[in-house]
Structure formats: C-alpha cells, structure tokens
C-alpha cells in the first residue's frame, strides 16, 4: 500500500531511496529554494518519479535565498572546493533546510492521508549538517507524530550508512547514476572539485561503479 511521501532532490541518495521504496511512495516532493544546483536536480527528480508512475510536486521556497545565509545560495563562485571534512565546507549549510522541508512534507502527508515522510540523509552528512543527524531525525519524527492527527512518521533509512553504501544499494537496483546530479556549483558539467563532487567520486569507487559522470577538465 502506498502510504509515503519522499523528499526527492535528484541527487544520488534520494533517487536511490526513491527506487528502493518505490512500492510505498505515493508522492515525490522537490523544493526549489534557490540553490545553484536546483535547476539541474529538480528535472531529474521529476523524470524519475514520472518513470515510476509516482506523482511529483515542486514547491518553491524562494524566501530562503532572500533571507538565509549560505554559500549554496550565493552563486557558483561562492562554493568552496575540497573534501567535506574541511572546515570551509560548513559555508554550504542552509540553516534548518531539512527542518523546513520536512515540516512542509509532514503537512502535505496529513492533507493526503499519508502516514510516512521519507528522507535520504546519510552518515556522511552528520559532520557539518545538524539537521541530518540521528538526534534531529528522532526529534522531528516525534514532533510529527505528536503534531498530526494521523501520526505521520519521518523515516530516514540511510541515516546510519555512508554514501558509498547507498551506492551499493543503487548498484543492486541497477541505477544509472549519470541520471543524477551532485555538484553544488550547478554548471553545465560536474565541477569535480566541490565537496559533493568529491563525495560522489568516492561513493561510486566504493561501490565499484564505473564513474561515467561528465566532469569539467
């Protein structure tokens, strides 16, 4: 029975979760919050949902780019290069982004009589993104169940695994990861140098997947 909503960005993690849980998902939601790479990701999210016969919505959150401070919202040149373990990558945090998106998705779930909201955060996010950490997921799940008549739950099945382990799941599902987008700079090709590009390369290598992503020279 399809009783779930998924927050689907068009990146490796959420597209893997989309296919992993496709038999449970009634609706896919993408959020356009004005990041450099939204224009690359969201069409892919819509394409995959349509391929699976899952309804898809894009919800604009343009206020975030006006009032929130993050290099992710300040243009491609503001995006730092390097590994996620480096301190400069903290500039890419969009404050409470997942909290805002999950709150909206929870409200939509209750409006449609759906019981679950799925999100694809993973263990590699924990270092710099507070609203990807297990304690946050636990807290917002409790808040969702307490604050809705139908006791909507938030489920994040990849919270305790790495992006590489997610890629292993995708390999078993026979996913083509060239049909996903990672780069925070949002250019014509993946830059290959920002934190998400490096993480993408490492994940595909971990899963022994041939990386055919077009990268800039």
Short mmCIF file of C-alpha atoms in Angstrom, two decimals:
data_model
loop_
_atom_site.label_atom_id
_atom_site.label_comp_id
_atom_site.label_asym_id
_atom_site.label_seq_id
_atom_site.Cartn_x
_atom_site.Cartn_y
_atom_site.Cartn_z
CA UNK A 1 0.00 0.00 0.00
CA UNK A 2 1.40 3.40 -1.00
CA UNK A 3 1.37 5.46 2.19
CA UNK A 4 4.52 7.59 1.88
CA UNK A 5 5.89 10.88 0.61
CA UNK A 6 9.55 11.19 -0.34
CA UNK A 7 11.62 14.36 -0.38
CA UNK A 8 13.46 13.84 -3.65
CA UNK A 9 16.19 16.20 -4.81
CA UNK A 10 17.51 14.47 -7.91
CA UNK A 11 20.80 13.54 -6.24
CA UNK A 12 22.27 10.07 -5.78
CA UNK A 13 20.87 9.47 -2.31
CA UNK A 14 17.24 10.47 -2.78
CA UNK A 15 17.00 8.79 -6.20
CA UNK A 16 18.33 5.57 -4.68
CA UNK A 17 15.74 5.79 -1.89
CA UNK A 18 13.02 6.53 -4.47
CA UNK A 19 13.72 3.26 -6.29
CA UNK A 20 14.43 1.37 -3.07
CA UNK A 21 10.99 2.27 -1.64
CA UNK A 22 9.02 2.79 -4.85
CA UNK A 23 6.25 0.40 -3.87
CA UNK A 24 5.48 2.51 -0.78
CA UNK A 25 5.67 6.00 -2.32
CA UNK A 26 2.56 7.89 -3.39
CA UNK A 27 4.12 11.31 -3.91
CA UNK A 28 7.55 12.81 -4.56
CA UNK A 29 8.27 16.39 -3.47
CA UNK A 30 11.14 18.59 -4.58
CA UNK A 31 11.86 22.01 -3.11
CA UNK A 32 13.19 24.92 -5.15
CA UNK A 33 14.95 27.10 -2.59
CA UNK A 34 17.18 28.99 -4.98
CA UNK A 35 20.38 26.95 -4.71
CA UNK A 36 22.90 26.88 -7.54
CA UNK A 37 22.03 23.31 -8.47
CA UNK A 38 18.23 23.21 -8.10
CA UNK A 39 17.81 23.75 -11.83
CA UNK A 40 19.93 20.65 -12.50
CA UNK A 41 18.48 18.39 -9.82
CA UNK A 42 14.75 19.02 -9.92
CA UNK A 43 14.14 17.99 -13.57
CA UNK A 44 15.89 14.69 -12.79
CA UNK A 45 13.72 14.17 -9.70
CA UNK A 46 10.60 14.76 -11.78
CA UNK A 47 11.85 12.44 -14.54
CA UNK A 48 12.47 9.54 -12.15
CA UNK A 49 9.11 9.98 -10.42
CA UNK A 50 7.30 10.01 -13.76
CA UNK A 51 9.25 6.93 -14.87
CA UNK A 52 7.95 5.08 -11.81
CA UNK A 53 4.41 6.40 -12.14
CA UNK A 54 4.74 8.46 -8.95
CA UNK A 55 3.14 11.91 -8.75
CA UNK A 56 5.66 14.73 -8.33
CA UNK A 57 5.38 18.24 -6.93
CA UNK A 58 7.90 21.09 -6.93
CA UNK A 59 7.33 23.56 -4.12
CA UNK A 60 9.00 26.99 -4.32
CA UNK A 61 10.83 28.23 -1.23
CA UNK A 62 12.26 31.39 -2.72
CA UNK A 63 12.22 33.18 0.64
CA UNK A 64 15.21 31.07 1.69
CA UNK A 65 17.51 32.60 -0.92
CA UNK A 66 16.39 36.06 0.21
CA UNK A 67 16.81 35.71 3.95
CA UNK A 68 19.14 32.76 4.65
CA UNK A 69 22.93 32.94 4.58
CA UNK A 70 24.75 30.10 2.77
CA UNK A 71 27.33 29.83 0.01
CA UNK A 72 24.91 27.39 -1.60
CA UNK A 73 22.64 30.36 -2.31
CA UNK A 74 25.33 32.85 -3.39
CA UNK A 75 26.35 31.62 -6.83
CA UNK A 76 28.82 29.05 -8.12
CA UNK A 77 31.93 31.08 -7.29
CA UNK A 78 30.97 31.09 -3.59
CA UNK A 79 31.10 27.29 -3.35
CA UNK A 80 34.33 26.11 -1.67
CA UNK A 81 36.37 23.32 -3.17
CA UNK A 82 37.71 20.38 -1.20
CA UNK A 83 36.56 17.49 0.95
CA UNK A 84 33.60 17.63 3.34
CA UNK A 85 35.99 17.11 6.24
CA UNK A 86 37.44 20.58 5.65
CA UNK A 87 36.06 23.46 7.73
CA UNK A 88 35.31 25.67 4.72
CA UNK A 89 32.53 23.29 3.64
CA UNK A 90 30.42 24.50 6.58
CA UNK A 91 29.60 27.55 4.47
CA UNK A 92 27.32 25.33 2.34
CA UNK A 93 24.92 24.74 5.24
CA UNK A 94 21.48 26.22 4.57
CA UNK A 95 20.18 26.79 8.11
CA UNK A 96 17.47 24.31 9.11
CA UNK A 97 16.78 23.41 5.49
CA UNK A 98 15.70 19.85 6.24
CA UNK A 99 13.58 21.03 9.15
CA UNK A 100 11.66 23.39 6.88
CA UNK A 101 11.25 20.86 4.08
CA UNK A 102 10.21 18.07 6.42
CA UNK A 103 7.65 20.30 8.15
CA UNK A 104 6.01 21.08 4.81
CA UNK A 105 6.12 17.45 3.72
CA UNK A 106 4.56 16.36 7.03
CA UNK A 107 1.68 18.80 6.48
CA UNK A 108 1.18 17.57 2.92
CA UNK A 109 1.25 13.95 4.13
CA UNK A 110 -1.53 14.61 6.61
CA UNK A 111 -3.50 16.55 4.00
CA UNK A 112 -3.38 13.48 1.73
CA UNK A 113 -3.96 10.90 4.46
CA UNK A 114 -0.44 9.53 4.10
CA UNK A 115 1.46 8.10 7.04
CA UNK A 116 5.19 8.49 6.31
CA UNK A 117 7.70 11.02 5.04
CA UNK A 118 10.96 9.60 3.68
CA UNK A 119 14.26 11.48 3.53
CA UNK A 120 17.66 10.24 2.30
CA UNK A 121 20.18 11.83 4.67
CA UNK A 122 23.17 9.61 5.40
CA UNK A 123 26.06 9.20 7.83
CA UNK A 124 28.44 11.31 5.75
CA UNK A 125 26.15 14.33 6.23
CA UNK A 126 26.49 14.31 10.00
CA UNK A 127 29.82 16.13 10.11
CA UNK A 128 28.54 19.54 9.02
CA UNK A 129 24.75 19.36 8.63
CA UNK A 130 22.99 19.40 12.03
CA UNK A 131 19.57 18.66 10.51
CA UNK A 132 20.87 15.40 9.03
CA UNK A 133 21.98 13.90 12.34
CA UNK A 134 20.21 10.97 14.02
CA UNK A 135 19.13 13.07 17.00
CA UNK A 136 17.43 15.57 14.69
CA UNK A 137 15.60 12.85 12.78
CA UNK A 138 14.44 11.31 16.05
CA UNK A 139 13.23 14.69 17.34
CA UNK A 140 11.31 15.69 14.21
CA UNK A 141 9.76 12.23 13.94
CA UNK A 142 8.41 12.63 17.48
CA UNK A 143 7.18 16.14 16.68
CA UNK A 144 5.43 14.92 13.51
CA UNK A 145 3.63 12.13 15.32
CA UNK A 146 2.63 14.44 18.17
CA UNK A 147 1.51 17.22 15.84
CA UNK A 148 -0.68 15.34 13.36
CA UNK A 149 -3.98 13.53 13.71
CA UNK A 150 -2.79 10.61 11.61
CA UNK A 151 0.55 10.36 13.48
CA UNK A 152 2.76 10.96 10.45
CA UNK A 153 6.22 9.47 10.93
CA UNK A 154 9.55 10.60 9.49
CA UNK A 155 11.73 7.76 8.25
CA UNK A 156 15.38 8.13 7.24
CA UNK A 157 16.57 4.59 6.48
CA UNK A 158 20.06 5.68 5.34
CA UNK A 159 20.92 7.74 8.44
CA UNK A 160 23.50 5.28 9.71
CA UNK A 161 25.13 4.26 6.43
CA UNK A 162 27.57 6.04 4.13
CA UNK A 163 27.04 7.40 0.64
CA UNK A 164 29.23 4.56 -0.64
CA UNK A 165 26.89 2.03 0.96
CA UNK A 166 23.94 3.83 -0.62
CA UNK A 167 25.69 3.45 -3.99
CA UNK A 168 25.98 -0.29 -3.31
CA UNK A 169 22.18 -0.38 -2.90
CA UNK A 170 21.84 1.56 -6.14
CA UNK A 171 24.12 -0.88 -7.91
CA UNK A 172 21.87 -3.76 -6.85
CA UNK A 173 18.88 -1.77 -8.14
CA UNK A 174 20.76 -1.28 -11.45
CA UNK A 175 20.55 2.51 -11.24
CA UNK A 176 22.31 4.71 -13.77
CA UNK A 177 23.86 7.43 -11.64
CA UNK A 178 24.57 9.61 -14.66
CA UNK A 179 20.84 10.37 -14.33
CA UNK A 180 21.50 12.13 -11.02
CA UNK A 181 23.14 15.43 -10.11
CA UNK A 182 25.56 16.18 -7.26
CA UNK A 183 27.62 19.30 -8.00
CA UNK A 184 26.86 22.30 -5.79
CA UNK A 185 28.13 24.72 -8.43
CA UNK A 186 25.37 23.76 -10.87
CA UNK A 187 27.34 24.30 -14.09
CA UNK A 188 26.92 22.51 -17.39
CA UNK A 189 29.05 19.65 -16.05
CA UNK A 190 30.01 18.47 -12.58
CA UNK A 191 32.99 20.55 -11.45
CA UNK A 192 34.71 17.54 -9.89
CA UNK A 193 36.24 19.68 -7.12
CA UNK A 194 33.50 20.70 -4.68
CA UNK A 195 32.61 18.58 -1.64
CA UNK A 196 29.62 16.89 -3.28
CA UNK A 197 31.58 16.02 -6.41
CA UNK A 198 34.42 14.51 -4.39
CA UNK A 199 31.92 12.59 -2.25
CA UNK A 200 30.21 11.34 -5.42
CA UNK A 201 33.52 10.05 -6.82
CA UNK A 202 34.36 8.30 -3.55
CA UNK A 203 30.93 6.68 -3.29
CA UNK A 204 31.00 5.31 -6.83
CA UNK A 205 34.52 3.98 -6.27
CA UNK A 206 33.46 2.33 -3.01
CA UNK A 207 30.60 0.56 -4.81
CA UNK A 208 32.92 -0.40 -7.71
CA UNK A 209 30.74 1.50 -10.17
CA UNK A 210 32.43 2.90 -13.27
CA UNK A 211 32.14 6.66 -12.93
CA UNK A 212 30.96 7.98 -16.30
CA UNK A 213 29.88 11.35 -14.88
CA UNK A 214 30.95 14.18 -17.22
CA UNK A 215 33.34 16.34 -15.19
CA UNK A 216 34.93 19.62 -16.18
CA UNK A 217 38.57 19.28 -17.23
#
